[in-house]
CSV table of C-alpha atoms and ligand atoms in Angstrom, one decimal:
chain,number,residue,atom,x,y,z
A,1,UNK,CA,-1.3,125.8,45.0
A,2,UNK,CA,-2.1,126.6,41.9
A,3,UNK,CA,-1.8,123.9,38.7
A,4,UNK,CA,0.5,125.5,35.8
A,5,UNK,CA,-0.4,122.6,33.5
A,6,UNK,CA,-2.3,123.2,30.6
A,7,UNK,CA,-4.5,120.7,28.8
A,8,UNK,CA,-4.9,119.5,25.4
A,9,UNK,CA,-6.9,122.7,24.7
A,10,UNK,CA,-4.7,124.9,26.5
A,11,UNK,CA,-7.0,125.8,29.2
A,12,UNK,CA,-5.7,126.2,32.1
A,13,UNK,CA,-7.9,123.6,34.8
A,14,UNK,CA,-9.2,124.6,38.8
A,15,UNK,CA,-6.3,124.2,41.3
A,16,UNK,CA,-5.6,120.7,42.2
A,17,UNK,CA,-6.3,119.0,46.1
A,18,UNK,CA,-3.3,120.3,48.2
A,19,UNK,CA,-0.9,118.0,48.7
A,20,UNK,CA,0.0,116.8,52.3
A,21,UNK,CA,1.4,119.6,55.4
A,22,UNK,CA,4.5,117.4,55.5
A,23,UNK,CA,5.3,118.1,51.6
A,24,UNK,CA,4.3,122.1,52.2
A,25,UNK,CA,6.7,122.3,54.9
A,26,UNK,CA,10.6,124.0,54.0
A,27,UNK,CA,11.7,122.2,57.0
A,28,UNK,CA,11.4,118.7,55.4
A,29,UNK,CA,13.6,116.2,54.9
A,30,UNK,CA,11.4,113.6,53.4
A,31,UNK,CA,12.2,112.3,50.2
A,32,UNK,CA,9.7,112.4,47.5
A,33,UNK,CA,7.1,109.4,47.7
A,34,UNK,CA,6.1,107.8,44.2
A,35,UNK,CA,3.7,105.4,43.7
A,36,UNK,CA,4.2,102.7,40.4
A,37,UNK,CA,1.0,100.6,39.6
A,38,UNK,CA,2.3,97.7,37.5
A,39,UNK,CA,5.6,98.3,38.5
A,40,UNK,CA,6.8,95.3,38.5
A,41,UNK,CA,6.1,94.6,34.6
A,42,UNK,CA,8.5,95.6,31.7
A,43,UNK,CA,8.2,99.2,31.3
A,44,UNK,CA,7.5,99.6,35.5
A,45,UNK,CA,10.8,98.1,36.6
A,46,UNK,CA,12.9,100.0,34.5
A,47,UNK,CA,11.1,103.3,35.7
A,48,UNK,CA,11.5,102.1,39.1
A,49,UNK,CA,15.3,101.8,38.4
A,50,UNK,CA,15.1,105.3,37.8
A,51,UNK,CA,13.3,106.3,40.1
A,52,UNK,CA,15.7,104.7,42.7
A,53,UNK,CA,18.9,105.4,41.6
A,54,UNK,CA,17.5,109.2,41.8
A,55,UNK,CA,18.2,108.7,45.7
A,56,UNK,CA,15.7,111.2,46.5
A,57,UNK,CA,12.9,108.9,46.4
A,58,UNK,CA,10.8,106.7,48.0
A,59,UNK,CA,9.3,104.3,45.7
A,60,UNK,CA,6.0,102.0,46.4
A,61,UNK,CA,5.0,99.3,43.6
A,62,UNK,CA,1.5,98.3,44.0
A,63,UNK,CA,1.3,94.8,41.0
A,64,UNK,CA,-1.0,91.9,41.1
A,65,UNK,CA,2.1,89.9,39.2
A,66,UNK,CA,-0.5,89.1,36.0
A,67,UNK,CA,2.4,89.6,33.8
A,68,UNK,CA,4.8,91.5,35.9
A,69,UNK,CA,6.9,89.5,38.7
A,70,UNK,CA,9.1,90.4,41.5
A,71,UNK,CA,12.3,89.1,39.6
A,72,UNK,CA,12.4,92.6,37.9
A,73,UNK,CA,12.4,94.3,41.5
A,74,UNK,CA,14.9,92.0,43.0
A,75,UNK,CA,17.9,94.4,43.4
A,76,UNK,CA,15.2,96.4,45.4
A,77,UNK,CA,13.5,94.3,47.4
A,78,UNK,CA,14.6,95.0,51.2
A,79,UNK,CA,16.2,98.6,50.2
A,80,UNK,CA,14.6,101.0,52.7
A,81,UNK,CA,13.2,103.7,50.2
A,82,UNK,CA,11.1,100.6,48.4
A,83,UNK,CA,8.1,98.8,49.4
A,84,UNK,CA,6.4,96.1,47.4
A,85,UNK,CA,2.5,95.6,47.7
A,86,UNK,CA,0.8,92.8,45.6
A,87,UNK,CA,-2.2,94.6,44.8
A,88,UNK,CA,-5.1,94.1,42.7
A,89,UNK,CA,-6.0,98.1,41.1
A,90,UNK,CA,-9.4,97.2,40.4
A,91,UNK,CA,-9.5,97.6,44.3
A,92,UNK,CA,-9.0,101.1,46.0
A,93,UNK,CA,-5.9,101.2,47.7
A,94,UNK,CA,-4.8,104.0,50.4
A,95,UNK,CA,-1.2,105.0,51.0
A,96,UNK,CA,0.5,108.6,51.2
A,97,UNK,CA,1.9,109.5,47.8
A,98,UNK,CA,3.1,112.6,46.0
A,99,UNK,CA,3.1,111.2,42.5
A,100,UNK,CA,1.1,108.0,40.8
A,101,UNK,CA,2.9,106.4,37.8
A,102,UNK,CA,0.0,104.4,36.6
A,103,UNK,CA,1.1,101.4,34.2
A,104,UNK,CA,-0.9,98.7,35.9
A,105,UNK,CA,-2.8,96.4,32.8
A,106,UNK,CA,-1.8,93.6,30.6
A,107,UNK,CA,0.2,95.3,27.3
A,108,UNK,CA,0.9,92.2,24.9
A,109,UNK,CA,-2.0,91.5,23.3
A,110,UNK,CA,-1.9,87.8,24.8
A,111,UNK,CA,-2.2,88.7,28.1
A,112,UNK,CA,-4.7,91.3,27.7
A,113,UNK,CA,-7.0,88.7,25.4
A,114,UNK,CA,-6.4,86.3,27.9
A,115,UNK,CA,-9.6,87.9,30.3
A,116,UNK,CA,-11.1,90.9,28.4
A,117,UNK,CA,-13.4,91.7,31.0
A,118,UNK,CA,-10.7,92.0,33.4
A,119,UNK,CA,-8.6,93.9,30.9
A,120,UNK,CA,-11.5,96.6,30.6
A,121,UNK,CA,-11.9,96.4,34.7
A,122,UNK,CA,-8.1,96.9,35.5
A,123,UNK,CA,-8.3,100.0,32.7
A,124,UNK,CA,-12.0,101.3,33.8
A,125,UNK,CA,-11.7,100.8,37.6
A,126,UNK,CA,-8.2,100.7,37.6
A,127,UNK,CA,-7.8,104.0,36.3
A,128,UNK,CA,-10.4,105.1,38.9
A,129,UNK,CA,-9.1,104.4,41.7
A,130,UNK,CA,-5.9,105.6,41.4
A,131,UNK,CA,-7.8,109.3,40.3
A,132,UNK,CA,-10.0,108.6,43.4
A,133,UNK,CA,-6.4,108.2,45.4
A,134,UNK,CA,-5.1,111.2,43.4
A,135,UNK,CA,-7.6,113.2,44.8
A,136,UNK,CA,-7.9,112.0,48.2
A,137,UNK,CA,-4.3,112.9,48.7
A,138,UNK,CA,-3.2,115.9,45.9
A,139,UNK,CA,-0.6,113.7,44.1
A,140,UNK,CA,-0.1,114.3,40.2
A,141,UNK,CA,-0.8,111.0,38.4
A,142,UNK,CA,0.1,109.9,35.0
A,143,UNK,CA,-1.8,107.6,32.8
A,144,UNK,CA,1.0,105.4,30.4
A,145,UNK,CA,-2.1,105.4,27.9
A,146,UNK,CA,-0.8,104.3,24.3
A,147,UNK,CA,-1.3,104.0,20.5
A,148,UNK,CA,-3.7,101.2,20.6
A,149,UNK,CA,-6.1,104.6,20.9
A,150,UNK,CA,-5.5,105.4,17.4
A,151,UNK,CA,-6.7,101.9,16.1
A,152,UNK,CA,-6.0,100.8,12.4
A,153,UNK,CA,-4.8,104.3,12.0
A,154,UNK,CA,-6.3,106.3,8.8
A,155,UNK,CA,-4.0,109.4,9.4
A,156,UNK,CA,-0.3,108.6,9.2
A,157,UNK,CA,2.0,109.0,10.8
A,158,UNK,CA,-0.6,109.8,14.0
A,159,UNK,CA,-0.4,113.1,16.0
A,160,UNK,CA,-2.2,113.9,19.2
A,161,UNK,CA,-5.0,115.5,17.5
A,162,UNK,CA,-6.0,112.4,15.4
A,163,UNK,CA,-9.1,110.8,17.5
A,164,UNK,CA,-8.6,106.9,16.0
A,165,UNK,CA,-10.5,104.0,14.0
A,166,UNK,CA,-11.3,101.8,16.2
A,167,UNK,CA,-13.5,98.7,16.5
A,168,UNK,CA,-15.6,98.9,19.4
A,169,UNK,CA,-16.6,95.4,19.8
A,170,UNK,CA,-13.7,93.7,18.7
A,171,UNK,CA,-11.3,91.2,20.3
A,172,UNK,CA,-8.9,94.4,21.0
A,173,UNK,CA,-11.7,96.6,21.9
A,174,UNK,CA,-11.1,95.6,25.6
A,175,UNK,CA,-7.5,97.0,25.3
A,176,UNK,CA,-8.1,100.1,22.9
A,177,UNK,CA,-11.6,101.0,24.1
A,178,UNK,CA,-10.4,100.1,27.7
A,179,UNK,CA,-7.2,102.8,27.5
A,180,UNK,CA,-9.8,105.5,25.6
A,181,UNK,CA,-12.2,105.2,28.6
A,182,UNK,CA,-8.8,105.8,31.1
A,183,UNK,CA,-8.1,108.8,29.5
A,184,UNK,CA,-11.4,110.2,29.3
A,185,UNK,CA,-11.2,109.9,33.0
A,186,UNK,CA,-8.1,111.6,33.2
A,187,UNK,CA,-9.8,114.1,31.4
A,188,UNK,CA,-12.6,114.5,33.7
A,189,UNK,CA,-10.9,114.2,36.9
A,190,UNK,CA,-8.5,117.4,36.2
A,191,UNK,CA,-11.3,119.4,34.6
A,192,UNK,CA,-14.1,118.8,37.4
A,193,UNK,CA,-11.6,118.4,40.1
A,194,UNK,CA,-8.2,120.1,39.0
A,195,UNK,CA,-6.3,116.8,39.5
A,196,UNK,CA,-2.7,117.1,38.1
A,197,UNK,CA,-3.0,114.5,35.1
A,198,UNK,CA,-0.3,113.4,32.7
A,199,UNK,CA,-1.2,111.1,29.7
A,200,UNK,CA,1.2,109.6,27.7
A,201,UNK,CA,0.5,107.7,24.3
A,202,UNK,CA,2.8,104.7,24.3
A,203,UNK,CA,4.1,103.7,21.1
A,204,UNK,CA,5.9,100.0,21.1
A,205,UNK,CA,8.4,99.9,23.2
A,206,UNK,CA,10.6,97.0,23.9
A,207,UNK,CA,14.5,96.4,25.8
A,208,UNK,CA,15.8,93.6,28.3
A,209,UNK,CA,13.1,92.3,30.9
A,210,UNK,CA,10.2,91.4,28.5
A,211,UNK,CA,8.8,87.9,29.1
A,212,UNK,CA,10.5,85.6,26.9
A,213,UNK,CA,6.9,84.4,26.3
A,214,UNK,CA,5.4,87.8,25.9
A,215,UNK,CA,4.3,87.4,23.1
A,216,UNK,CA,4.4,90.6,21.5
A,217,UNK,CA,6.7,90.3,17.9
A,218,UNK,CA,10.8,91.5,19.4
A,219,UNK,CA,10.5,89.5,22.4
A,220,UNK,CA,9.1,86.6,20.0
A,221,UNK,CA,11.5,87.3,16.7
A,222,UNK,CA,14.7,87.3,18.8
A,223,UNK,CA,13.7,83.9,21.6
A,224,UNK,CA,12.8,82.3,18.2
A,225,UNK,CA,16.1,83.2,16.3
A,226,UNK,CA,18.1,82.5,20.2
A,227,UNK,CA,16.0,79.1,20.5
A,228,UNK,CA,16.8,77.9,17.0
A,229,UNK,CA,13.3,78.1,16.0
A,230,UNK,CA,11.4,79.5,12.9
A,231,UNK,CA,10.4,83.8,13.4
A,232,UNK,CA,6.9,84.1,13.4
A,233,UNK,CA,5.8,86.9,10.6
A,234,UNK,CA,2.2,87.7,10.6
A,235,UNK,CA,0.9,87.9,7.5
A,236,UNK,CA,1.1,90.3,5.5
A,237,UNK,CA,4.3,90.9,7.2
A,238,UNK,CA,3.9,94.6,5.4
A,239,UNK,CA,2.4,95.6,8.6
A,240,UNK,CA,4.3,98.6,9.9
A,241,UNK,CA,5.5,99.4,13.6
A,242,UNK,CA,7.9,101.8,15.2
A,243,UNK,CA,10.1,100.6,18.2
A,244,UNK,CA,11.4,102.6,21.1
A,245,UNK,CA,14.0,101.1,23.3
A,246,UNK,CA,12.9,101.2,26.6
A,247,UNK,CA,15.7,103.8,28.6
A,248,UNK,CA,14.5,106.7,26.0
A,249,UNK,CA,10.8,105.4,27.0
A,250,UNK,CA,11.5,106.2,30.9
A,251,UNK,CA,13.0,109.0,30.5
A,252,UNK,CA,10.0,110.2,28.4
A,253,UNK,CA,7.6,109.4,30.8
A,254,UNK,CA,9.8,111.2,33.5
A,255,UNK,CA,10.3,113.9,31.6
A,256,UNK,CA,6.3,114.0,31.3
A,257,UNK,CA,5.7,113.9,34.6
A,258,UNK,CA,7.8,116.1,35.9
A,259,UNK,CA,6.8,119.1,33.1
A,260,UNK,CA,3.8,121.2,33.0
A,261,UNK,CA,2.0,119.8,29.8
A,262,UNK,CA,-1.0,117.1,30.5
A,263,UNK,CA,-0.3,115.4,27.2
A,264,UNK,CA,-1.8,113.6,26.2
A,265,UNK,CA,1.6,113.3,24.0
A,266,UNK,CA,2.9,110.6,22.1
A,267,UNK,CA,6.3,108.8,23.4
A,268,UNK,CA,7.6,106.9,20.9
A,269,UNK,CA,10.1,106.1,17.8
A,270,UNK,CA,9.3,107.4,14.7
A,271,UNK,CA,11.4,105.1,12.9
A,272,UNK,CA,9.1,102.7,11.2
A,273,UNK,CA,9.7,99.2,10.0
A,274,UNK,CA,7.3,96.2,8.4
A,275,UNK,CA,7.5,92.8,10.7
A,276,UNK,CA,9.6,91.3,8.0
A,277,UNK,CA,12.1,94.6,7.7
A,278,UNK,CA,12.0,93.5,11.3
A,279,UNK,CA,12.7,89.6,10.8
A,280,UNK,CA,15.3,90.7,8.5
A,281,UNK,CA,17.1,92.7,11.1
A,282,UNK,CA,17.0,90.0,13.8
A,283,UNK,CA,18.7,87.7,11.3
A,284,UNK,CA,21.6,90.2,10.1
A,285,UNK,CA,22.3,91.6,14.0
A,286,UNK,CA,21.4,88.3,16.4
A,287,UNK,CA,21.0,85.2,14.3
A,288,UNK,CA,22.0,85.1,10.7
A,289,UNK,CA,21.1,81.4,10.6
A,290,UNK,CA,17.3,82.6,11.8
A,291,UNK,CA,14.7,82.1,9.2
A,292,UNK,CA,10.9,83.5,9.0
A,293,UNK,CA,7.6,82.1,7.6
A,294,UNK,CA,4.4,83.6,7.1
A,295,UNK,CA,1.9,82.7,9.7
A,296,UNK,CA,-2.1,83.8,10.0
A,297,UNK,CA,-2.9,87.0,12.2
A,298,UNK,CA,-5.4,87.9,15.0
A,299,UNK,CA,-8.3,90.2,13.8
A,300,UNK,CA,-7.8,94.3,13.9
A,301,UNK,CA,-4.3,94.5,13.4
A,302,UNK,CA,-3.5,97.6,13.0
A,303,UNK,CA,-1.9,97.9,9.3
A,304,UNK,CA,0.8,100.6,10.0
A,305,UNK,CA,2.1,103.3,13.1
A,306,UNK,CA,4.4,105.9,13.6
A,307,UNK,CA,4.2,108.4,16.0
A,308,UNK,CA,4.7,112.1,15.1
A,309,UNK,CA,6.1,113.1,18.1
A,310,UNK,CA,6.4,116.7,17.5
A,311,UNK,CA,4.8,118.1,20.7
A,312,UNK,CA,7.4,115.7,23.1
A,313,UNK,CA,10.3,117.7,20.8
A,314,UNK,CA,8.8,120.8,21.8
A,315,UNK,CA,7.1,120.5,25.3
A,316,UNK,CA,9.4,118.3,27.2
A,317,UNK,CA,12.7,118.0,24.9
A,318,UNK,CA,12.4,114.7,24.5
A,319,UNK,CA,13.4,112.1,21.3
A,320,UNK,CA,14.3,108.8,21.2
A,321,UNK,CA,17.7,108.5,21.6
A,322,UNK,CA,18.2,104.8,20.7
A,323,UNK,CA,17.8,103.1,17.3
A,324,UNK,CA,16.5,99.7,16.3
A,325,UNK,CA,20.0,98.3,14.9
A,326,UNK,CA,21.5,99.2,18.4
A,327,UNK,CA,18.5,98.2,20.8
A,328,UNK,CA,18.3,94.8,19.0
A,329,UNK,CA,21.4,93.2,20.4
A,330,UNK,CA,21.4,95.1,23.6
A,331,UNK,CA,18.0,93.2,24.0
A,332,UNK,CA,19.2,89.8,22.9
A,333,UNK,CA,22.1,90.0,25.1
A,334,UNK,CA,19.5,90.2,27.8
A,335,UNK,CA,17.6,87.3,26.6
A,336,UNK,CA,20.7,85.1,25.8
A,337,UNK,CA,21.1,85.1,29.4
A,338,UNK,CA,17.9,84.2,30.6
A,339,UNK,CA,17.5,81.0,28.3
A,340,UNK,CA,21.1,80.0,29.4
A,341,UNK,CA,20.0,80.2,33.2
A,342,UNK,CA,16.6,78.8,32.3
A,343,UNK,CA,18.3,75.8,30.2
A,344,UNK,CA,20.9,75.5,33.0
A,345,UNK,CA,18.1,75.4,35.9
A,346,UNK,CA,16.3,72.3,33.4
A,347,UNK,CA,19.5,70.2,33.6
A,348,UNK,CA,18.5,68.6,36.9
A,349,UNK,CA,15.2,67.8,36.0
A,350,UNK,CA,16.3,65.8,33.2
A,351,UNK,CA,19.3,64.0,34.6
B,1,LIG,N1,5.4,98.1,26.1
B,1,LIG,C1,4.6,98.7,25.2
B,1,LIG,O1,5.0,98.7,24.0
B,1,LIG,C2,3.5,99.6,25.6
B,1,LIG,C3,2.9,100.4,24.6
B,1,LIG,C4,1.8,101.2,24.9
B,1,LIG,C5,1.4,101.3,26.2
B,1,LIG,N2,2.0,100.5,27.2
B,1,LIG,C6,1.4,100.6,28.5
B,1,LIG,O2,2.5,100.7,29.5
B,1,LIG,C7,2.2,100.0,30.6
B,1,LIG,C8,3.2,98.9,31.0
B,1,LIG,O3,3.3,98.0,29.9
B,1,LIG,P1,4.4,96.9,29.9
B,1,LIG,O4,4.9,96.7,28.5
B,1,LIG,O5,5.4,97.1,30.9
B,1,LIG,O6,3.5,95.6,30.3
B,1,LIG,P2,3.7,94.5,31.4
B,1,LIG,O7,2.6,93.5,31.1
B,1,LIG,O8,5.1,94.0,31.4
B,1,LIG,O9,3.4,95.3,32.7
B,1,LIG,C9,2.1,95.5,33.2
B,1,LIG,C10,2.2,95.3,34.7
B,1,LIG,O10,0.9,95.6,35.3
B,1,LIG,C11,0.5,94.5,36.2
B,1,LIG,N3,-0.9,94.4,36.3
B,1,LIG,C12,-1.8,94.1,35.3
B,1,LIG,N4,-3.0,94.1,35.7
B,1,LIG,C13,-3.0,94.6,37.0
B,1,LIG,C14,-4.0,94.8,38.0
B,1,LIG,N5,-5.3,94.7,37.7
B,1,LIG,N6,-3.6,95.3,39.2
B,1,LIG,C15,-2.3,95.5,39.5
B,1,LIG,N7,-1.3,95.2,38.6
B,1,LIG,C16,-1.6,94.8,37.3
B,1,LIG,C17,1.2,93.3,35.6
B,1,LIG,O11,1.4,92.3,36.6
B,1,LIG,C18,2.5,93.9,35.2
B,1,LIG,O12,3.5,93.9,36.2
B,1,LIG,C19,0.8,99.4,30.4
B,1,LIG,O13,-0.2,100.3,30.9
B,1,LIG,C20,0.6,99.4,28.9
B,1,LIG,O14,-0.7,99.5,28.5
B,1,LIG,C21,3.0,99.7,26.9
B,2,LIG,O1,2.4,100.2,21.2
B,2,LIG,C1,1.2,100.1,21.4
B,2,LIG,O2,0.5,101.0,21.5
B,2,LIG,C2,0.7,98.7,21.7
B,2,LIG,O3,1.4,97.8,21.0
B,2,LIG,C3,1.1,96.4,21.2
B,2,LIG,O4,0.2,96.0,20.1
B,2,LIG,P1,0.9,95.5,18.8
B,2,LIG,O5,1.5,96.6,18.0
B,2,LIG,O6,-0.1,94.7,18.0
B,2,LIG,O7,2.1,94.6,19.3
B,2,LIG,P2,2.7,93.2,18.9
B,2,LIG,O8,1.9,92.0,19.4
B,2,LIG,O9,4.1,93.2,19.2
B,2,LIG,O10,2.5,93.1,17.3
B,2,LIG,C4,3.1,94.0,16.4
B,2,LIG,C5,3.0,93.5,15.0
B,2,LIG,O11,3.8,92.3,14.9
B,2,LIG,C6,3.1,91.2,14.4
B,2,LIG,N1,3.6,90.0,15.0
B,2,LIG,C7,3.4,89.7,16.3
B,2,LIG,C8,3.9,88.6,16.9
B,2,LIG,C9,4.6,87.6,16.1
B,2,LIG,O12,5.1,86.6,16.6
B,2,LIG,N2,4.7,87.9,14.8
B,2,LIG,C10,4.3,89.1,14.2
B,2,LIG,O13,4.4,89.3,13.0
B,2,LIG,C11,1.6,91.5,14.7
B,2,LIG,O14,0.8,91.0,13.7
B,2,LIG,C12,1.6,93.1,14.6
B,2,LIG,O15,1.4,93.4,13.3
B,2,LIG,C13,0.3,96.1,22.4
B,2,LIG,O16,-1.0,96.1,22.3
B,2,LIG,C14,0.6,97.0,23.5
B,2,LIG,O17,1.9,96.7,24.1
B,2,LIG,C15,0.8,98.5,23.2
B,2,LIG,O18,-0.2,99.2,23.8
């Protein structure tokens, strides 16, 4: 069969491995099979939601549970079309697939400071293994790959065609360097062996589900302002992000999967706010008795992004559909509910 996707350079790569006799057959019945790698983290169990409700797939989540946990799964746990394997990607693993949604690796930069060198393995080896099971059994894989590659951006906003600043050796570099080296692979893979690839370039993306303790600044502003305590703004606090609620974010990358374009193209929000825009925000639509000081930041912080996602318009009809003012409080309504069970689970402890 031959691939219609075109790459970043708009060359058209060598057909891809032939997917199974089963899938080429009119007479089957079998539903699609997808394969999630970190499916059981944030962004994973929402696409797995999708995925499921679809009703025409079968969905296996392969997740070592680093910062992911079954929790997010539960409604599918023992449903016939989903399987659960806790499964370390830096090891090869060998199942039947048709598509690879490949998300497995730490995101907040906690967790993914936490053990660099297993940060860079899960991305390097990761990422290979998954091409190496790509290949072995013709499924299209895509790569959620994300800003990070940009760096401290010194093109803004950042388009596809910007190739980053960033520091090679520094406490990040695992992360950034990490997800350059997957795409490169990506890269390699469908050019040498005309694997179907998808990248997409993840912009920050938050919604119900994140740890409480994530660590990453809307999880923290909003359990801060819910716990009573003080928001966290690192300094400056001029720092600029854009935020993309996490349904618009799944149906991005499902959109991306299931067009012809490899990417690698940007999925996110182009609205843009500084951390203490973003305090502010918390305050007026979750907690107006939340306050905010200045605290020190980690090294590399990026100083601004904003995705210009142009290509997503035009190649899969795709823009966020969600804003900040009205993912907030759909996101603290989430969390409101989780501290009330966790508080409410303490209770016999302390009695
Ligand atoms: N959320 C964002 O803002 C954002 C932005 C850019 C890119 N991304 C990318 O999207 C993906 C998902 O991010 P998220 O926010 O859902 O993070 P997350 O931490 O909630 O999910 C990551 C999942 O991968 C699992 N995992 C980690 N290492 C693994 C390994 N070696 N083997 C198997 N499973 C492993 C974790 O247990 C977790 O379930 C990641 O690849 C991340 O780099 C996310
Ligand atoms: O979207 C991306 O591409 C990447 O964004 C994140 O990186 P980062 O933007 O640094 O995410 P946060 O930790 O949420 O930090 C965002 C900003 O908030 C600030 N922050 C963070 C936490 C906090 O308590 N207070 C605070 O002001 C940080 O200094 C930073 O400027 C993560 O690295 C990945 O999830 C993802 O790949």
């Amino acid at each position: 069969m031959e691939s219609k996707a075109t790459n970043c350079d708009g060359i058209i790569a060598k057909a891809p491995p032939a997917p199974s006799p089963l899938r080429m057959s009119k007479f089957t019945t079998a539903k699609m099979r997808i394969l999630v790698t970190g499916g059981a983290g944030f962004i994973g169990s929402h696409l797995v939601d999708r995925l499921m409700e679809s009703g025409t797939n079968e969905v296996i989540v392969a997740d070592n549970f680093f910062s992911g946990s079954k929790d997010n799964l539960k409604r599918w746990i023992g449903h016939p079309n989903f399987e659960l394997i806790r499964h370390d990607v830096t090891e090869t693993l060998l199942v039947e697939v048709d598509q690879i949604y490949h998300l497995a690796c730490p995101a907040s930069p906690i967790f993914y400071k936490y053990n660099p060198v297993k940060t860079i393995k899960t991305n390097v080896m990761g990422t290979l293994n998954m091409l190496g099971l790509a290949k072995r059994v013709g499924a299209r894989i895509l790569l959620t790959s994300t800003s990070e590659v940009y760096g401290d951006p010194l093109e803004h906003p950042q388009t596809e065609e910007y190739w980053g600043n960033v520091n090679p050796i520094g406490v990040r570099s695992c992360y950034d360097e990490g997800k350059r080296v997957a795409e490169t692979l990506m890269f390699d893979y469908h050019r040498q062996h005309g694997i179907e690839i998808r990248v997409a370039r993840i912009f920050n993306t938050y919604g119900p589900r994140m740890n409480i303790d994530d660590g990453r600044v809307v999880s923290n502003f909003i359990a801060q302002a819910l716990r009573g305590e003080v928001m966290t703004v690192q300094a400056p606090g001029t720092q600029t992000r854009s935020f993309c609620y996490v349904s618009d974010m799944v149906d991005g990358l499902f959109r991306l999967m299931n067009g012809d374009n490899t990417g690698p193209i940007n999925l996110g929000n182009p609205g843009e706010f500084t951390m203490l825009e973003l305090a502010e925000s918390v305050k007026k639509l979750i907690e107006p008795s939340a306050t905010y000081r200045i605290v020190e930041n980690t090294p590399d912080d990026p100083r601004k992004r904003k995705p210009d996602i142009s290509k997503a318009i035009k190649l899969l009809g795709w823009q966020p559909k969600i804003t900040l003012q009205e993912g907030l409080p759909l996101m603290a309504a989430d969390f409101r509910e989780r501290l009330k069970n966790f508080k409410s689970s303490e209770q016999p402890l302390e009695a």
